PDB file of N, CA and C in Angstrom:
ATOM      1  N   UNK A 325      20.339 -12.788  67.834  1.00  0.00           N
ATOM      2  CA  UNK A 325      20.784 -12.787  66.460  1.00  0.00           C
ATOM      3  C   UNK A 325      19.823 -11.978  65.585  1.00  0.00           C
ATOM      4  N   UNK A 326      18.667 -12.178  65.553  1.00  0.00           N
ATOM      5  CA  UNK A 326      17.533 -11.471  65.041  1.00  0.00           C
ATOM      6  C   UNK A 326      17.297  -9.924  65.293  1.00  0.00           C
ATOM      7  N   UNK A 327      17.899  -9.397  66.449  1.00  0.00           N
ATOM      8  CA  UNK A 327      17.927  -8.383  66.934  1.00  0.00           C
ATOM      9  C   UNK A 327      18.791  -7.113  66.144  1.00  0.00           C
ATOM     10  N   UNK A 328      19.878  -8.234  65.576  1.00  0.00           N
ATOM     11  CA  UNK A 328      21.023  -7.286  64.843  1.00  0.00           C
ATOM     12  C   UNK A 328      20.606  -7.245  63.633  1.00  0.00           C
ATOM     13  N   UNK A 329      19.679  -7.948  62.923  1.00  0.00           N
ATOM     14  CA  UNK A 329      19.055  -7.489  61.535  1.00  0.00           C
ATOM     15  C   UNK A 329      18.739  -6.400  61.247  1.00  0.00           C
ATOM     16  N   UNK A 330      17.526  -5.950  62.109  1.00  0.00           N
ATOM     17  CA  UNK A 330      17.378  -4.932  62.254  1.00  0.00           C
ATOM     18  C   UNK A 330      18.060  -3.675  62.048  1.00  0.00           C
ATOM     19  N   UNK A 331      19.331  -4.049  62.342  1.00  0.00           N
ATOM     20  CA  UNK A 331      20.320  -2.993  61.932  1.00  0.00           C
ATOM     21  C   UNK A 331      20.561  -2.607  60.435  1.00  0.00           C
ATOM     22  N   UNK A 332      20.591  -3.642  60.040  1.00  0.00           N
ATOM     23  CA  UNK A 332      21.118  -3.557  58.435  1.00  0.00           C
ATOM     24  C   UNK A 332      19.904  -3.002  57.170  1.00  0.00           C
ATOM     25  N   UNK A 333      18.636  -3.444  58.313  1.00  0.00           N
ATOM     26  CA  UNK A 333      17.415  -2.419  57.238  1.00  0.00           C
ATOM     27  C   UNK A 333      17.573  -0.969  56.918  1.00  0.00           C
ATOM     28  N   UNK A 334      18.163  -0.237  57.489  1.00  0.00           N
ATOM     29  CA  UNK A 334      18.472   1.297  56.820  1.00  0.00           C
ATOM     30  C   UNK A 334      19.569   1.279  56.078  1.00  0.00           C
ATOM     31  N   UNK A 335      20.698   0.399  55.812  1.00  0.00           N
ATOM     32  CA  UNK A 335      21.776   0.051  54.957  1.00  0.00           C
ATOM     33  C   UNK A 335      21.517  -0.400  53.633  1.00  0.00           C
ATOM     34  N   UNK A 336      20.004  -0.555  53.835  1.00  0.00           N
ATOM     35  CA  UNK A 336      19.463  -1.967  51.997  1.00  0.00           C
ATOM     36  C   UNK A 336      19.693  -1.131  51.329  1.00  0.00           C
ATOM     37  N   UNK A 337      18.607   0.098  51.248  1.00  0.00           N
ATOM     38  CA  UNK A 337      18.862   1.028  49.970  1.00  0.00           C
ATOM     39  C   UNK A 337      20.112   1.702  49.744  1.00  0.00           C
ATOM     40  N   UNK A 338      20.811   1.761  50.434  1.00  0.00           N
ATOM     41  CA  UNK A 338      22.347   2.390  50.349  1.00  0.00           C
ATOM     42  C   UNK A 338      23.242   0.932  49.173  1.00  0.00           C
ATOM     43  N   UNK A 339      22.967   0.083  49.812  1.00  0.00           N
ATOM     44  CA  UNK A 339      23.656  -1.133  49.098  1.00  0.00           C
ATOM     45  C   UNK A 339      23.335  -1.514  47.622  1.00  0.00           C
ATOM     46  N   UNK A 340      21.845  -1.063  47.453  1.00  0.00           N
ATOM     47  CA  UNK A 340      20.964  -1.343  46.643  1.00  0.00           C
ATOM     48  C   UNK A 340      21.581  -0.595  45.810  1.00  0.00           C
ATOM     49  N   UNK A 341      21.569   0.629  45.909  1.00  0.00           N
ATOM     50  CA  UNK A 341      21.715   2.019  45.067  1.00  0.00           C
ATOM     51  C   UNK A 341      23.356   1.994  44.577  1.00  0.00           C
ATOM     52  N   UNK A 342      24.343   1.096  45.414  1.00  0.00           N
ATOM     53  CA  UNK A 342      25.773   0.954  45.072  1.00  0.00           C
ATOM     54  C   UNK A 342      25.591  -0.466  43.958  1.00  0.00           C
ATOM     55  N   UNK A 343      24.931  -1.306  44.617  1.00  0.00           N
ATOM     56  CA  UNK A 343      24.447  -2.584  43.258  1.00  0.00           C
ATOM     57  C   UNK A 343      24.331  -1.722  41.909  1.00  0.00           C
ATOM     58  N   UNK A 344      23.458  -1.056  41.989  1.00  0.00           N
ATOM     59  CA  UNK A 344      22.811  -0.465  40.428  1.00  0.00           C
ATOM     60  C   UNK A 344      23.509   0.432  39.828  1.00  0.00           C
ATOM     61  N   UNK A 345      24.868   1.351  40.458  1.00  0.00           N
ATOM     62  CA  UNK A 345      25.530   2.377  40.026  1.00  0.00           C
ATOM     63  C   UNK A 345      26.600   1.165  39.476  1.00  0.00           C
ATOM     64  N   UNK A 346      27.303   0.100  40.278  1.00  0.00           N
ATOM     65  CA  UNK A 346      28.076  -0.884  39.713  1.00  0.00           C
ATOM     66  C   UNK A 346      28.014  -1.624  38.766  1.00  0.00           C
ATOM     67  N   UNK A 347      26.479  -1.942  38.553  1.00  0.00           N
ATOM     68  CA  UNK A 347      25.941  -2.829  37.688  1.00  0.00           C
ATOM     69  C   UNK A 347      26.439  -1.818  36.306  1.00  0.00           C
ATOM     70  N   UNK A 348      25.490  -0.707  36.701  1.00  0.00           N
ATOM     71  CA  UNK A 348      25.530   0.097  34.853  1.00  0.00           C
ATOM     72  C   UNK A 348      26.911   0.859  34.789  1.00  0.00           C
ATOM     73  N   UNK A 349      27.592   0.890  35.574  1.00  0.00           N
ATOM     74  CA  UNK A 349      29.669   1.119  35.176  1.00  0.00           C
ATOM     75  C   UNK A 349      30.033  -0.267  34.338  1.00  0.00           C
ATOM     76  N   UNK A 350      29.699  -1.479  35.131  1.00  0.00           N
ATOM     77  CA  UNK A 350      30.015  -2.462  33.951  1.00  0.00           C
ATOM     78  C   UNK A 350      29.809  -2.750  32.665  1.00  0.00           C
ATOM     79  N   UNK A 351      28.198  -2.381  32.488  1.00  0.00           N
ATOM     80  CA  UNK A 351      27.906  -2.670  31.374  1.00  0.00           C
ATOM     81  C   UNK A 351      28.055  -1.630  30.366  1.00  0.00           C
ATOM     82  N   UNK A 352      28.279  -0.569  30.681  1.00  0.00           N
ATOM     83  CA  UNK A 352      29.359   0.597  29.973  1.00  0.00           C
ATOM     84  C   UNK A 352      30.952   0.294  29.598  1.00  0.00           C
ATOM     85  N   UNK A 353      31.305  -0.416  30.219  1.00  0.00           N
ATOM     86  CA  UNK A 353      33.031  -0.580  30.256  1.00  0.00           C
ATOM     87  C   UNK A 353      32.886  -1.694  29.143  1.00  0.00           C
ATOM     88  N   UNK A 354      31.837  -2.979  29.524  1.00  0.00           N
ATOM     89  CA  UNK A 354      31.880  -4.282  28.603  1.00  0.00           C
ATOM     90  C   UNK A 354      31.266  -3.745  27.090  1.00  0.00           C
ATOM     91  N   UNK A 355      30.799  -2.450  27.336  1.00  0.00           N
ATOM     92  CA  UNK A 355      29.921  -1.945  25.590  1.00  0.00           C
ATOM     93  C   UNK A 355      31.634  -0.962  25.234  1.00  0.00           C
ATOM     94  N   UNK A 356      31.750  -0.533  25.953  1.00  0.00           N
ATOM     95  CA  UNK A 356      33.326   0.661  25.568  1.00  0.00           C
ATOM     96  C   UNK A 356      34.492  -0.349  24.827  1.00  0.00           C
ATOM     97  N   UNK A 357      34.569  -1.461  25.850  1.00  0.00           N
ATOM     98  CA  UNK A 357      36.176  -2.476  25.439  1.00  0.00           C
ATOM     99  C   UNK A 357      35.850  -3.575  24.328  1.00  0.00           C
ATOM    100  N   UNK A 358      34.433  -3.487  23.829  1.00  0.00           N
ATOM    101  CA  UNK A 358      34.003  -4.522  23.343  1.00  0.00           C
ATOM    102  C   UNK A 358      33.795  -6.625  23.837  1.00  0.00           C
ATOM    103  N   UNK A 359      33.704  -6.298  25.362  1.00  0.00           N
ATOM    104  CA  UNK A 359      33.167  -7.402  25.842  1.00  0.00           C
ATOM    105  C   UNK A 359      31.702  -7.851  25.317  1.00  0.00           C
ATOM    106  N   UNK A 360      31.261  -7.896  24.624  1.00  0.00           N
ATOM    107  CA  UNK A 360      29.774  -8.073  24.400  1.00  0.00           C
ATOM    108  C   UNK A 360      29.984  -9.553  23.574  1.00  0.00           C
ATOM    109  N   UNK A 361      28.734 -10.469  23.949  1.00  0.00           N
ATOM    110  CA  UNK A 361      28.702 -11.500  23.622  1.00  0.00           C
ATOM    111  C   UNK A 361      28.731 -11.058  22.050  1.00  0.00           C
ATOM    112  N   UNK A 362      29.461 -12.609  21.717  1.00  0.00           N
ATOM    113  CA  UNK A 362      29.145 -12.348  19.474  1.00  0.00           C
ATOM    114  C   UNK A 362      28.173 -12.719  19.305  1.00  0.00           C
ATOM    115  N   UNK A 363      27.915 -12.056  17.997  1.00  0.00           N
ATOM    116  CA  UNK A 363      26.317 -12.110  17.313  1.00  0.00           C
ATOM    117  C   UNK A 363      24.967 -11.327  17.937  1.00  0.00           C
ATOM    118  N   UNK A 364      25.405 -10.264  18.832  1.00  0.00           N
ATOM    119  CA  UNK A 364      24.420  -9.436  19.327  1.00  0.00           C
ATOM    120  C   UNK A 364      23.910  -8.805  18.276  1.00  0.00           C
ATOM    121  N   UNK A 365      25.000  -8.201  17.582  1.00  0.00           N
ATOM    122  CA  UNK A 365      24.823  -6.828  16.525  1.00  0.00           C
ATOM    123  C   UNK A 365      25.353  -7.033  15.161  1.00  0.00           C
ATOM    124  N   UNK A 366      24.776  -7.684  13.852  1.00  0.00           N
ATOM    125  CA  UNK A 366      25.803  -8.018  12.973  1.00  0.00           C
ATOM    126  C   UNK A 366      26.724  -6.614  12.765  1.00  0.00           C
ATOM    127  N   UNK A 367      26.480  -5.575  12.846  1.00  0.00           N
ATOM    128  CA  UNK A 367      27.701  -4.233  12.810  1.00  0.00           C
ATOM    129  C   UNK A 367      28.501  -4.513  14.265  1.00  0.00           C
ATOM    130  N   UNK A 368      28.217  -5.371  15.000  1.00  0.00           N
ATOM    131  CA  UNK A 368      29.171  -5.134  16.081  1.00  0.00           C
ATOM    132  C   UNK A 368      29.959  -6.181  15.791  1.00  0.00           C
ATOM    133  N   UNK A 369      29.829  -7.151  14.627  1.00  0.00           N
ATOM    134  CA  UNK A 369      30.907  -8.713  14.196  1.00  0.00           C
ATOM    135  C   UNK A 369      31.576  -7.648  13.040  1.00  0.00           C
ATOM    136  N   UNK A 370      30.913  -6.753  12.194  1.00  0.00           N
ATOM    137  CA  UNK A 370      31.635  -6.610  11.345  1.00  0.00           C
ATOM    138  C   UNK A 370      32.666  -5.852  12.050  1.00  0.00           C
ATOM    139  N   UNK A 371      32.912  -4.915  13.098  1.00  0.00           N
ATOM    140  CA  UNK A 371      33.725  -3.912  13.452  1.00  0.00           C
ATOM    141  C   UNK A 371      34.275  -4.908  13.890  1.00  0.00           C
ATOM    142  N   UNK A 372      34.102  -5.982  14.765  1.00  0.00           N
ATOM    143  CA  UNK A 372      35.702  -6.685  15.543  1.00  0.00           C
ATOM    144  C   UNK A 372      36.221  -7.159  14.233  1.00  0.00           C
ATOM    145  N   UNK A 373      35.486  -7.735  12.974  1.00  0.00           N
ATOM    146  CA  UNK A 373      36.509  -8.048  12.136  1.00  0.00           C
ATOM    147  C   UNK A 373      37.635  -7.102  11.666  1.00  0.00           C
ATOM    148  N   UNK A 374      36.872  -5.922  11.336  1.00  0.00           N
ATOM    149  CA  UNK A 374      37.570  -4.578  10.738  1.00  0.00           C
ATOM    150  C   UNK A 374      38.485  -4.382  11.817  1.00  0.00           C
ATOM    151  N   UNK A 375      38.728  -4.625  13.065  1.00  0.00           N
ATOM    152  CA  UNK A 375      39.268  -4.174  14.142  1.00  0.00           C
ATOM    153  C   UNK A 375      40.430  -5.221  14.114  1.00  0.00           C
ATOM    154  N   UNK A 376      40.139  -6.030  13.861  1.00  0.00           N
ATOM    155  CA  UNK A 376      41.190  -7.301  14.056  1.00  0.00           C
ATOM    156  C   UNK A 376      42.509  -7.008  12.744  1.00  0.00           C
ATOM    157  N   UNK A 377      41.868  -6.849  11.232  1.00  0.00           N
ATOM    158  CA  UNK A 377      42.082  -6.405  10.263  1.00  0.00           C
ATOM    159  C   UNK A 377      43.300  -5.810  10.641  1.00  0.00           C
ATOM    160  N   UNK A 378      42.787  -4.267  11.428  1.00  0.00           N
ATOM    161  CA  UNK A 378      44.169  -2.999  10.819  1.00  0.00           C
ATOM    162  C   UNK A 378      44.907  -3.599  12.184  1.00  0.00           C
ATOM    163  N   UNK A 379      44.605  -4.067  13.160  1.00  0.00           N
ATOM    164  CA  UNK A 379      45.265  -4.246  14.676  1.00  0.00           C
ATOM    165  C   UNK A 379      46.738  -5.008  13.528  1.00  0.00           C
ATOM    166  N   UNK A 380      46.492  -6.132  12.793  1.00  0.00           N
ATOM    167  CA  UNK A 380      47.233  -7.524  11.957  1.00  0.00           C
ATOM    168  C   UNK A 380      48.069  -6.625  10.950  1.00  0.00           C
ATOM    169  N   UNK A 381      47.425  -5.489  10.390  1.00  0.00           N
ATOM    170  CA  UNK A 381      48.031  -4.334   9.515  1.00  0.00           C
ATOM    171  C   UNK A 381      48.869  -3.668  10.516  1.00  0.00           C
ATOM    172  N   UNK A 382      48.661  -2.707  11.678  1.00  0.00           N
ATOM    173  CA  UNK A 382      49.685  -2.344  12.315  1.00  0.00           C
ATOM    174  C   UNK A 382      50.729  -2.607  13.020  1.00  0.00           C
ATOM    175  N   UNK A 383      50.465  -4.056  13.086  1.00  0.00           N
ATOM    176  CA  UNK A 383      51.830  -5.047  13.583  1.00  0.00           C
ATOM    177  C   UNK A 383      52.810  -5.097  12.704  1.00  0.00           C
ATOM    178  N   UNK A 384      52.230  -5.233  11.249  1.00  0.00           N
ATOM    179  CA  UNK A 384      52.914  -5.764  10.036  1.00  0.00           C
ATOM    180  C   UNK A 384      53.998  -4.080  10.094  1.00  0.00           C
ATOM    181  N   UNK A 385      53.038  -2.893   9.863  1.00  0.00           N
ATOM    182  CA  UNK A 385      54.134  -1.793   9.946  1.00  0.00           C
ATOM    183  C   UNK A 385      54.849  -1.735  11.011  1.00  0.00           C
ATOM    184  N   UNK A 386      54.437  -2.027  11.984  1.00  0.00           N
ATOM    185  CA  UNK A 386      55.542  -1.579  13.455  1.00  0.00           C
ATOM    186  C   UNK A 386      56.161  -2.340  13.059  1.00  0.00           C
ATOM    187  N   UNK A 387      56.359  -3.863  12.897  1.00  0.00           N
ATOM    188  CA  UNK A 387      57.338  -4.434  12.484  1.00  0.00           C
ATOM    189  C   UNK A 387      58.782  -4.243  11.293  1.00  0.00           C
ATOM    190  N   UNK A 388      58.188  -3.860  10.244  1.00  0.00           N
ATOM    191  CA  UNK A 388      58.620  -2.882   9.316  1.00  0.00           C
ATOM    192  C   UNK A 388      59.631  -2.324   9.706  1.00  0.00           C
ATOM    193  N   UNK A 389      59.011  -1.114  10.846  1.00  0.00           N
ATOM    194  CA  UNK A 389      59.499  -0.336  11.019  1.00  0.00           C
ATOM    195  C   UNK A 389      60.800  -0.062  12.002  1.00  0.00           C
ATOM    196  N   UNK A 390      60.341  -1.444  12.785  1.00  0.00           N
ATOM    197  CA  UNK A 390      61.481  -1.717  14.160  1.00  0.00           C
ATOM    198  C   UNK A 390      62.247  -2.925  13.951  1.00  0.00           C
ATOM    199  N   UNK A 391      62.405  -3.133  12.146  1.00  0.00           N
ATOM    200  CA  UNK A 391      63.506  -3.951  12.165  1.00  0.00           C
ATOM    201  C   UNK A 391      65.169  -3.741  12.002  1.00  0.00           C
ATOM    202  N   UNK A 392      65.419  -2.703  12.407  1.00  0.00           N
ATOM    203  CA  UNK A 392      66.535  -2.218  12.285  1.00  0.00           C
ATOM    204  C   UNK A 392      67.502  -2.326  10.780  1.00  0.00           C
ATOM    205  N   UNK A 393      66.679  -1.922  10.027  1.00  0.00           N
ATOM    206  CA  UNK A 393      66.923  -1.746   8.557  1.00  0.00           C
ATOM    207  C   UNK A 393      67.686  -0.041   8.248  1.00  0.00           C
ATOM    208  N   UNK A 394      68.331  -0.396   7.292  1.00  0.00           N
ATOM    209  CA  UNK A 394      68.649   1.176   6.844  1.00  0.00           C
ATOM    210  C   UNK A 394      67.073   2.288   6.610  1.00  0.00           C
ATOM    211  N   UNK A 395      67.580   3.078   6.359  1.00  0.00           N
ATOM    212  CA  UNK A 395      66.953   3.924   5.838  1.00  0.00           C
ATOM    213  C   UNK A 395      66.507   4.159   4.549  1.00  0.00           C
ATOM    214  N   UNK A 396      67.581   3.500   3.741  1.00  0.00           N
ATOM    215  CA  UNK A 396      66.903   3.980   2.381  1.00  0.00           C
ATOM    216  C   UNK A 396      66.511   2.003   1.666  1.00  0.00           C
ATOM    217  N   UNK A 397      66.904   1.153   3.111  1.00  0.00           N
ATOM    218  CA  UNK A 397      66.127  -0.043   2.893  1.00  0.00           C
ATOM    219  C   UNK A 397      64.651  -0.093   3.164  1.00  0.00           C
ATOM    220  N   UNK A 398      64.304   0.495   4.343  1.00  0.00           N
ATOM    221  CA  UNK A 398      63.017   0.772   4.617  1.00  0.00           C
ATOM    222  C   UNK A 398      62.567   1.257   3.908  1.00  0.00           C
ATOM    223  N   UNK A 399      62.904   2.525   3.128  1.00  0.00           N
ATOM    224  CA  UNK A 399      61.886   2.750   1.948  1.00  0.00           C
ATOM    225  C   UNK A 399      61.992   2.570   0.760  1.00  0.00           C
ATOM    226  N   UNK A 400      62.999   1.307   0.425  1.00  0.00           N
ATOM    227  CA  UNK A 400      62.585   0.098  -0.681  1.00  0.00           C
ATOM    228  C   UNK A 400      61.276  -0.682  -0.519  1.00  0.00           C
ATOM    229  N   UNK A 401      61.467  -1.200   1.113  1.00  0.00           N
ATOM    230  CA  UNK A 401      60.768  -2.160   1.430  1.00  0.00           C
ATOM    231  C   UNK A 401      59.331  -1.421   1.202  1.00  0.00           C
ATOM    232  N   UNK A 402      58.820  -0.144   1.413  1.00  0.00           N
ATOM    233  CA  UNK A 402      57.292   0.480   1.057  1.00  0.00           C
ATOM    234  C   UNK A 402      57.092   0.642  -0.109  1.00  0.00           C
ATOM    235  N   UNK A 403      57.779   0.982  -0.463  1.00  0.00           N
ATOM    236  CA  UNK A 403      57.902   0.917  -2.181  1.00  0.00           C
ATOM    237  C   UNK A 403      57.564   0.011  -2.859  1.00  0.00           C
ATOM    238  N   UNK A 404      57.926  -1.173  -2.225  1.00  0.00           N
ATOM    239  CA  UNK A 404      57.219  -2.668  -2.808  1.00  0.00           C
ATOM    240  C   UNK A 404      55.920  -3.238  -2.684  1.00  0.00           C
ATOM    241  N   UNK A 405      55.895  -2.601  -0.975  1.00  0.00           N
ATOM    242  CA  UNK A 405      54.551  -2.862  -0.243  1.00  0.00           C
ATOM    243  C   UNK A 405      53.448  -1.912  -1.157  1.00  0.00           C
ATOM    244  N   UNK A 406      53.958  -0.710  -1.400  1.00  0.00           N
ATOM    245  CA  UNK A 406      52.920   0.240  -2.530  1.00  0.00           C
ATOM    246  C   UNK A 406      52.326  -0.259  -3.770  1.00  0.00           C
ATOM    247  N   UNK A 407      53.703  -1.087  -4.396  1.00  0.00           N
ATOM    248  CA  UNK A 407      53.390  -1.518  -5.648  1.00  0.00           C
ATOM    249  C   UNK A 407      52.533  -2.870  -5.759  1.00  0.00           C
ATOM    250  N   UNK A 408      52.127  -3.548  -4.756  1.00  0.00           N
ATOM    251  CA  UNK A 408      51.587  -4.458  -4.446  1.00  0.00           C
ATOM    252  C   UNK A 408      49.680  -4.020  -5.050  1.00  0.00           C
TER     253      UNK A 408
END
């Protein structure tokens, strides 16, 4: 059993070196998608708020927009939303 260890000692640094290329792809992807624990960065709470914000704003227009309203109802309906 001990004999076949041996084998796997020229494999460490190969494994090693795939650990550390995997490791820092993740922690690139979790900084890119915004996985990062809250309260790291107060600019990184204010952006998910701001982010959450227009995400709640662009629902509100797609919605708007894909309610199968006329045409010259839809742009009553902005017209109101403007005058707001």
């Amino acid at each position: 059993m001990f004999d076949e260890i041996w084998v796997l000692i020229p494999l460490a640094p190969f494994l090693l070196g795939g650990l550390a290329i995997w490791t820092r792809h993740q922690s690139k992807m979790a900084e890119k998608y915004g996985h990062l624990p809250k309260g790291v960065d107060a600019d990184t709470d204010r952006m998910r708020e701001e982010m959450k914000y227009l995400k709640e704003r662009v629902a509100v227009l797609e919605q708007i927009t894909t309610d199968g309203h006329s045409t010259k109802q839809l742009e009553n309906e902005i017209e109101q939303l403007r005058d707001r």
